[in-house]
Amino acid sequence: MRELVDNGGIIRLTDEVAEALAGGGPVVALESTIISHGLPQPRNLEVALELEGIVRRAGAVPATIAVLDGVPRVGLDGPDVERVATEPGLRKLGLRDLAPAAALKASGATTVSATSFLAARAGIGVFATGGLGGVHREWNVTQDESADIDALSRTAIIVVCAGVKSILDVPATLQRMETRGITVAGYRTDEFPGFYLHTSGQPVDWRVDTPAEAAAIMRSRELLGVPDGAVVIANPVPVEAQLDPALHDRVLAEALAAADAAGVTGQAITPFLLDYLVRGTGGASLEANLAAVRGNVALAAEIAKCRSAG
Ligand code: PSU
Ligand code: MN
Protein backbone atom coordinates (compact mmCIF):
# COMPACT_ATOMS: atom_id res chain seq x y z
CA MET A 1 0.00 0.00 0.00
CA ARG A 2 1.28 3.47 -0.86
CA GLU A 3 -0.11 6.68 0.47
CA LEU A 4 -0.53 9.79 -1.56
CA VAL A 5 -0.10 12.47 1.07
CA ASP A 6 -0.50 16.00 0.00
CA ASN A 7 -1.74 18.90 2.09
CA GLY A 8 -2.24 16.39 4.88
CA GLY A 9 -4.91 14.48 2.93
CA ILE A 10 -4.39 10.79 2.41
CA ILE A 11 -5.44 8.56 -0.46
CA ARG A 12 -4.19 4.98 -0.32
CA LEU A 13 -3.05 3.24 -3.51
CA THR A 14 -2.25 -0.45 -3.84
CA ASP A 15 1.37 -1.20 -4.74
CA GLU A 16 0.22 -2.50 -8.12
CA VAL A 17 -1.55 0.76 -8.98
CA ALA A 18 1.22 2.97 -7.57
CA GLU A 19 3.88 1.10 -9.55
CA ALA A 20 1.90 1.22 -12.78
CA LEU A 21 1.34 4.96 -12.41
CA ALA A 22 4.97 5.64 -11.49
CA GLY A 23 6.08 3.78 -14.61
CA GLY A 24 3.56 5.53 -16.85
CA GLY A 25 1.69 2.27 -17.44
CA PRO A 26 -2.00 1.99 -18.33
CA VAL A 27 -4.44 2.11 -15.41
CA VAL A 28 -8.25 2.03 -15.55
CA ALA A 29 -10.33 3.36 -12.66
CA LEU A 30 -13.53 1.46 -11.84
CA GLU A 31 -16.29 2.73 -9.58
CA SER A 32 -17.81 0.87 -6.67
CA THR A 33 -21.37 2.23 -6.41
CA ILE A 34 -22.37 0.13 -9.39
CA ILE A 35 -21.13 -2.89 -7.37
CA SER A 36 -22.70 -2.05 -4.01
CA HIS A 37 -25.87 -0.20 -5.02
CA GLY A 38 -26.33 -0.82 -8.75
CA LEU A 39 -26.25 -4.62 -9.03
CA PRO A 40 -27.94 -7.36 -7.00
CA GLN A 41 -26.01 -9.71 -4.71
CA PRO A 42 -24.34 -12.18 -5.16
CA ARG A 43 -23.80 -11.40 -8.83
CA ASN A 44 -22.22 -8.04 -7.95
CA LEU A 45 -19.07 -9.61 -6.45
CA GLU A 46 -18.57 -11.83 -9.50
CA VAL A 47 -18.98 -8.79 -11.73
CA ALA A 48 -16.52 -6.68 -9.73
CA LEU A 49 -13.86 -9.36 -10.12
CA GLU A 50 -14.77 -10.01 -13.75
CA LEU A 51 -14.34 -6.33 -14.63
CA GLU A 52 -10.90 -6.26 -13.02
CA GLY A 53 -10.05 -9.37 -15.04
CA ILE A 54 -11.08 -7.71 -18.31
CA VAL A 55 -8.69 -4.82 -17.59
CA ARG A 56 -5.84 -7.17 -16.68
CA ARG A 57 -6.27 -9.38 -19.74
CA ALA A 58 -6.02 -6.28 -21.90
CA GLY A 59 -2.65 -5.53 -20.30
CA ALA A 60 -3.72 -2.67 -18.03
CA VAL A 61 -4.07 -2.37 -14.25
CA PRO A 62 -7.54 -2.02 -12.69
CA ALA A 63 -8.07 0.43 -9.83
CA THR A 64 -11.44 -0.08 -8.18
CA ILE A 65 -12.12 2.91 -5.95
CA ALA A 66 -14.01 3.06 -2.64
CA VAL A 67 -13.65 4.51 0.86
CA LEU A 68 -12.96 1.97 3.62
CA ASP A 69 -12.88 3.01 7.29
CA GLY A 70 -12.48 6.63 6.27
CA VAL A 71 -9.58 6.04 3.87
CA PRO A 72 -10.10 6.69 0.16
CA ARG A 73 -8.67 3.66 -1.61
CA VAL A 74 -7.47 3.50 -5.20
CA GLY A 75 -7.16 -0.17 -6.05
CA LEU A 76 -8.65 -2.86 -3.82
CA ASP A 77 -7.40 -6.32 -3.02
CA GLY A 78 -9.75 -9.36 -3.02
CA PRO A 79 -11.08 -9.07 0.56
CA ASP A 80 -11.71 -5.35 0.07
CA VAL A 81 -13.68 -5.97 -3.13
CA GLU A 82 -15.71 -8.50 -1.18
CA ARG A 83 -16.40 -5.91 1.52
CA VAL A 84 -17.68 -3.44 -1.06
CA ALA A 85 -19.93 -6.08 -2.59
CA THR A 86 -21.35 -7.55 0.61
CA GLU A 87 -21.05 -5.19 3.59
CA PRO A 88 -24.57 -4.35 4.77
CA GLY A 89 -25.44 -0.68 4.92
CA LEU A 90 -22.40 0.49 2.95
CA ARG A 91 -22.94 4.14 2.11
CA LYS A 92 -23.16 5.69 -1.33
CA LEU A 93 -20.58 8.48 -1.50
CA GLY A 94 -20.63 11.34 -3.97
CA LEU A 95 -17.91 13.97 -4.13
CA ARG A 96 -19.37 16.02 -1.28
CA ASP A 97 -19.43 12.95 0.97
CA LEU A 98 -15.69 12.19 0.78
CA ALA A 99 -14.72 14.67 3.49
CA PRO A 100 -17.30 13.57 6.07
CA ALA A 101 -16.56 9.92 5.30
CA ALA A 102 -12.84 10.55 5.93
CA ALA A 103 -13.43 12.66 9.04
CA LEU A 104 -15.92 10.25 10.59
CA LYS A 105 -14.10 7.09 9.43
CA ALA A 106 -17.06 5.81 7.46
CA SER A 107 -17.01 3.28 4.62
CA GLY A 108 -18.80 3.66 1.35
CA ALA A 109 -18.90 2.99 -2.34
CA THR A 110 -18.01 5.90 -4.59
CA THR A 111 -20.25 7.19 -7.37
CA VAL A 112 -18.98 8.55 -10.68
CA SER A 113 -18.49 11.98 -9.09
CA ALA A 114 -16.33 10.74 -6.20
CA THR A 115 -14.56 8.07 -8.24
CA SER A 116 -13.53 10.41 -11.04
CA PHE A 117 -12.21 12.92 -8.51
CA LEU A 118 -10.15 10.31 -6.61
CA ALA A 119 -8.88 8.74 -9.83
CA ALA A 120 -7.68 12.08 -11.18
CA ARG A 121 -6.08 12.96 -7.81
CA ALA A 122 -4.15 9.71 -7.98
CA GLY A 123 -3.04 10.45 -11.56
CA ILE A 124 -5.34 8.04 -13.40
CA GLY A 125 -6.55 9.31 -16.76
CA VAL A 126 -9.22 6.79 -17.77
CA PHE A 127 -12.32 5.57 -15.96
CA ALA A 128 -15.01 3.08 -17.01
CA THR A 129 -18.55 2.75 -15.71
CA GLY A 130 -22.03 1.77 -16.87
CA GLY A 131 -24.17 4.85 -17.24
CA LEU A 132 -23.53 8.32 -15.86
CA GLY A 133 -25.90 10.08 -13.54
CA GLY A 134 -27.57 13.23 -14.84
CA VAL A 135 -30.75 15.24 -14.84
CA HIS A 136 -33.71 13.35 -13.44
CA ARG A 137 -37.16 13.44 -15.00
CA GLU A 138 -39.30 16.04 -13.19
CA TRP A 139 -36.09 17.95 -12.49
CA ASN A 140 -38.03 21.19 -12.66
CA VAL A 141 -39.88 20.05 -9.53
CA THR A 142 -37.19 18.08 -7.66
CA GLN A 143 -34.01 19.95 -8.73
CA ASP A 144 -32.41 16.49 -8.87
CA GLU A 145 -29.32 16.64 -11.05
CA SER A 146 -26.62 14.09 -10.27
CA ALA A 147 -23.41 15.45 -8.80
CA ASP A 148 -21.74 13.44 -11.59
CA ILE A 149 -22.33 16.35 -13.97
CA ASP A 150 -20.71 18.96 -11.77
CA ALA A 151 -17.77 16.70 -10.90
CA LEU A 152 -17.12 15.78 -14.52
CA SER A 153 -17.24 19.43 -15.52
CA ARG A 154 -14.23 20.03 -13.26
CA THR A 155 -12.23 16.80 -13.52
CA ALA A 156 -9.75 15.99 -16.29
CA ILE A 157 -10.47 12.35 -17.03
CA ILE A 158 -11.69 10.20 -19.91
CA VAL A 159 -14.91 8.45 -18.87
CA VAL A 160 -16.08 5.50 -20.92
CA CYS A 161 -19.80 4.83 -20.37
CA ALA A 162 -22.90 3.65 -22.25
CA GLY A 163 -24.34 7.15 -22.10
CA VAL A 164 -26.40 8.24 -19.11
CA LYS A 165 -28.92 6.09 -17.33
CA SER A 166 -32.15 5.85 -19.29
CA ILE A 167 -34.14 6.48 -16.11
CA LEU A 168 -33.08 10.12 -16.56
CA ASP A 169 -34.20 12.99 -18.75
CA VAL A 170 -31.59 12.28 -21.42
CA PRO A 171 -31.99 15.43 -23.59
CA ALA A 172 -31.82 17.64 -20.49
CA THR A 173 -28.69 15.79 -19.33
CA LEU A 174 -27.00 16.28 -22.70
CA GLN A 175 -27.89 19.95 -22.52
CA ARG A 176 -26.34 20.29 -19.08
CA MET A 177 -23.18 18.49 -20.19
CA GLU A 178 -22.87 20.99 -23.03
CA THR A 179 -23.35 23.96 -20.71
CA ARG A 180 -20.79 22.61 -18.24
CA GLY A 181 -18.09 22.07 -20.87
CA ILE A 182 -18.00 18.28 -20.77
CA THR A 183 -16.76 16.93 -24.11
CA VAL A 184 -18.96 14.10 -25.43
CA ALA A 185 -18.16 11.76 -28.32
CA GLY A 186 -19.93 8.65 -29.55
CA TYR A 187 -17.77 5.57 -30.01
CA ARG A 188 -18.42 4.29 -33.53
CA THR A 189 -21.85 5.95 -33.45
CA ASP A 190 -23.45 9.30 -34.28
CA GLU A 191 -26.19 8.73 -31.72
CA PHE A 192 -25.92 9.04 -27.98
CA PRO A 193 -26.29 5.55 -26.47
CA GLY A 194 -29.25 4.75 -24.22
CA PHE A 195 -27.55 2.77 -21.42
CA TYR A 196 -29.66 -0.45 -21.57
CA LEU A 197 -30.47 0.47 -25.17
CA HIS A 198 -28.12 0.82 -28.12
CA THR A 199 -29.36 4.34 -28.78
CA SER A 200 -31.19 7.05 -26.87
CA GLY A 201 -32.37 8.52 -30.17
CA GLN A 202 -30.45 11.73 -29.44
CA PRO A 203 -27.67 12.87 -31.78
CA VAL A 204 -24.11 13.32 -30.54
CA ASP A 205 -21.87 15.99 -32.03
CA TRP A 206 -18.58 14.09 -32.19
CA ARG A 207 -17.70 10.59 -33.15
CA VAL A 208 -14.49 8.61 -32.64
CA ASP A 209 -13.76 5.26 -34.25
CA THR A 210 -10.59 4.16 -32.47
CA PRO A 211 -9.20 4.17 -28.92
CA ALA A 212 -6.35 6.36 -30.21
CA GLU A 213 -8.81 9.04 -31.33
CA ALA A 214 -10.43 9.03 -27.89
CA ALA A 215 -7.03 9.45 -26.22
CA ALA A 216 -6.12 12.21 -28.68
CA ILE A 217 -9.14 14.30 -27.68
CA MET A 218 -7.99 14.46 -24.07
CA ARG A 219 -4.45 15.21 -25.19
CA SER A 220 -5.79 18.12 -27.26
CA ARG A 221 -7.80 19.40 -24.33
CA GLU A 222 -4.57 19.43 -22.32
CA LEU A 223 -2.49 21.05 -25.09
CA LEU A 224 -5.09 23.73 -25.68
CA GLY A 225 -5.42 24.44 -22.00
CA VAL A 226 -9.16 23.94 -21.99
CA PRO A 227 -10.09 24.13 -18.29
CA ASP A 228 -10.13 20.79 -16.49
CA GLY A 229 -13.14 18.73 -17.46
CA ALA A 230 -14.03 15.25 -18.64
CA VAL A 231 -14.08 13.68 -22.07
CA VAL A 232 -17.03 11.29 -22.15
CA ILE A 233 -16.67 8.44 -24.63
CA ALA A 234 -20.19 7.11 -25.11
CA ASN A 235 -19.94 3.47 -26.12
CA PRO A 236 -23.27 1.78 -26.92
CA VAL A 237 -24.24 -1.69 -25.79
CA PRO A 238 -24.29 -3.86 -28.94
CA VAL A 239 -27.78 -4.11 -30.50
CA GLU A 240 -27.83 -7.87 -29.92
CA ALA A 241 -27.19 -7.38 -26.19
CA GLN A 242 -29.58 -4.50 -25.59
CA LEU A 243 -32.79 -4.68 -23.57
CA ASP A 244 -35.90 -5.00 -25.71
CA PRO A 245 -36.91 -1.32 -26.16
CA ALA A 246 -40.66 -1.99 -25.69
CA LEU A 247 -40.03 -3.92 -22.47
CA HIS A 248 -37.67 -1.16 -21.32
CA ASP A 249 -40.24 1.57 -21.87
CA ARG A 250 -43.06 -0.36 -20.21
CA VAL A 251 -41.14 -1.37 -17.07
CA LEU A 252 -39.47 2.02 -16.74
CA ALA A 253 -42.89 3.71 -16.71
CA GLU A 254 -43.96 1.31 -13.95
CA ALA A 255 -40.73 1.94 -12.03
CA LEU A 256 -41.15 5.72 -12.17
CA ALA A 257 -44.75 5.41 -10.95
CA ALA A 258 -43.67 3.06 -8.14
CA ALA A 259 -40.92 5.46 -7.01
CA ASP A 260 -43.42 8.27 -6.98
CA ALA A 261 -45.97 6.26 -5.00
CA ALA A 262 -43.33 5.17 -2.48
CA GLY A 263 -41.99 8.73 -2.13
CA VAL A 264 -38.42 7.69 -2.99
CA THR A 265 -36.13 10.70 -3.53
CA GLY A 266 -32.50 11.82 -3.38
CA GLN A 267 -29.67 9.29 -3.34
CA ALA A 268 -32.10 6.40 -3.11
CA ILE A 269 -33.89 7.05 -6.38
CA THR A 270 -31.27 5.68 -8.81
CA PRO A 271 -30.74 2.34 -6.96
CA PHE A 272 -34.54 2.00 -6.54
CA LEU A 273 -35.23 2.41 -10.26
CA LEU A 274 -32.36 0.15 -11.36
CA ASP A 275 -33.52 -2.56 -8.97
CA TYR A 276 -37.12 -2.23 -10.13
CA LEU A 277 -35.98 -2.65 -13.72
CA VAL A 278 -34.01 -5.79 -12.90
CA ARG A 279 -37.04 -7.39 -11.24
CA GLY A 280 -39.59 -6.06 -13.71
CA THR A 281 -37.67 -7.34 -16.74
CA GLY A 282 -36.95 -10.75 -15.21
CA GLY A 283 -33.24 -9.96 -15.10
CA ALA A 284 -32.97 -8.82 -18.72
CA SER A 285 -32.00 -5.27 -17.75
CA LEU A 286 -29.20 -6.69 -15.62
CA GLU A 287 -27.77 -8.59 -18.58
CA ALA A 288 -27.92 -5.48 -20.78
CA ASN A 289 -26.32 -3.38 -18.03
CA LEU A 290 -23.51 -5.92 -17.66
CA ALA A 291 -22.93 -6.17 -21.40
CA ALA A 292 -22.61 -2.38 -21.51
CA VAL A 293 -20.20 -2.24 -18.57
CA ARG A 294 -18.00 -5.05 -19.91
CA GLY A 295 -17.69 -3.30 -23.27
CA ASN A 296 -16.87 -0.01 -21.57
CA VAL A 297 -14.19 -1.54 -19.38
CA ALA A 298 -12.54 -3.26 -22.36
CA LEU A 299 -12.57 -0.03 -24.38
CA ALA A 300 -11.22 1.97 -21.42
CA ALA A 301 -8.25 -0.41 -21.20
CA GLU A 302 -7.44 0.18 -24.88
CA ILE A 303 -7.70 3.96 -24.42
CA ALA A 304 -5.47 3.80 -21.34
CA LYS A 305 -2.86 1.89 -23.35
CA CYS A 306 -2.95 4.58 -26.06
CA ARG A 307 -2.46 7.29 -23.46
CA SER A 308 0.45 5.55 -21.82
CA ALA A 309 2.07 4.87 -25.21
CA GLY A 310 1.88 8.43 -26.33
N1 PSU B 1 -23.77 2.96 -13.72
C1 PSU B 1 -24.41 1.77 -13.58
N2 PSU B 1 -25.01 1.53 -12.37
C2 PSU B 1 -24.96 2.43 -11.31
C3 PSU B 1 -24.27 3.67 -11.47
C4 PSU B 1 -23.70 3.88 -12.71
O1 PSU B 1 -24.45 0.95 -14.53
O2 PSU B 1 -25.50 2.14 -10.24
C5 PSU B 1 -24.18 4.68 -10.30
C6 PSU B 1 -22.96 5.57 -10.49
O3 PSU B 1 -22.18 5.44 -9.32
C7 PSU B 1 -23.49 6.97 -10.62
C8 PSU B 1 -24.71 6.90 -9.73
O4 PSU B 1 -22.57 7.94 -10.23
O5 PSU B 1 -25.26 5.61 -10.12
C9 PSU B 1 -25.62 8.08 -9.92
O6 PSU B 1 -26.36 8.27 -8.76
P1 PSU B 1 -27.19 9.63 -8.51
O7 PSU B 1 -28.20 9.62 -9.63
O8 PSU B 1 -27.80 9.50 -7.14
O9 PSU B 1 -26.20 10.75 -8.62
MN1 MN C 1 -29.55 12.86 -7.20
XYZ file of C-alpha atoms in Angstrom, residues 2 13-28 59-63 122-124 308:
26
model
C 1.278 3.467 -0.864
C -3.053 3.244 -3.511
C -2.252 -0.452 -3.839
C 1.368 -1.203 -4.743
C 0.223 -2.496 -8.117
C -1.547 0.759 -8.981
C 1.215 2.968 -7.567
C 3.879 1.104 -9.554
C 1.900 1.222 -12.782
C 1.338 4.964 -12.412
C 4.968 5.636 -11.492
C 6.077 3.775 -14.607
C 3.563 5.525 -16.855
C 1.693 2.269 -17.437
C -1.999 1.988 -18.334
C -4.436 2.110 -15.407
C -8.245 2.034 -15.551
C -2.649 -5.531 -20.303
C -3.718 -2.675 -18.027
C -4.071 -2.371 -14.248
C -7.543 -2.023 -12.691
C -8.068 0.428 -9.834
C -4.154 9.705 -7.979
C -3.043 10.448 -11.557
C -5.344 8.040 -13.395
C 0.454 5.552 -21.817
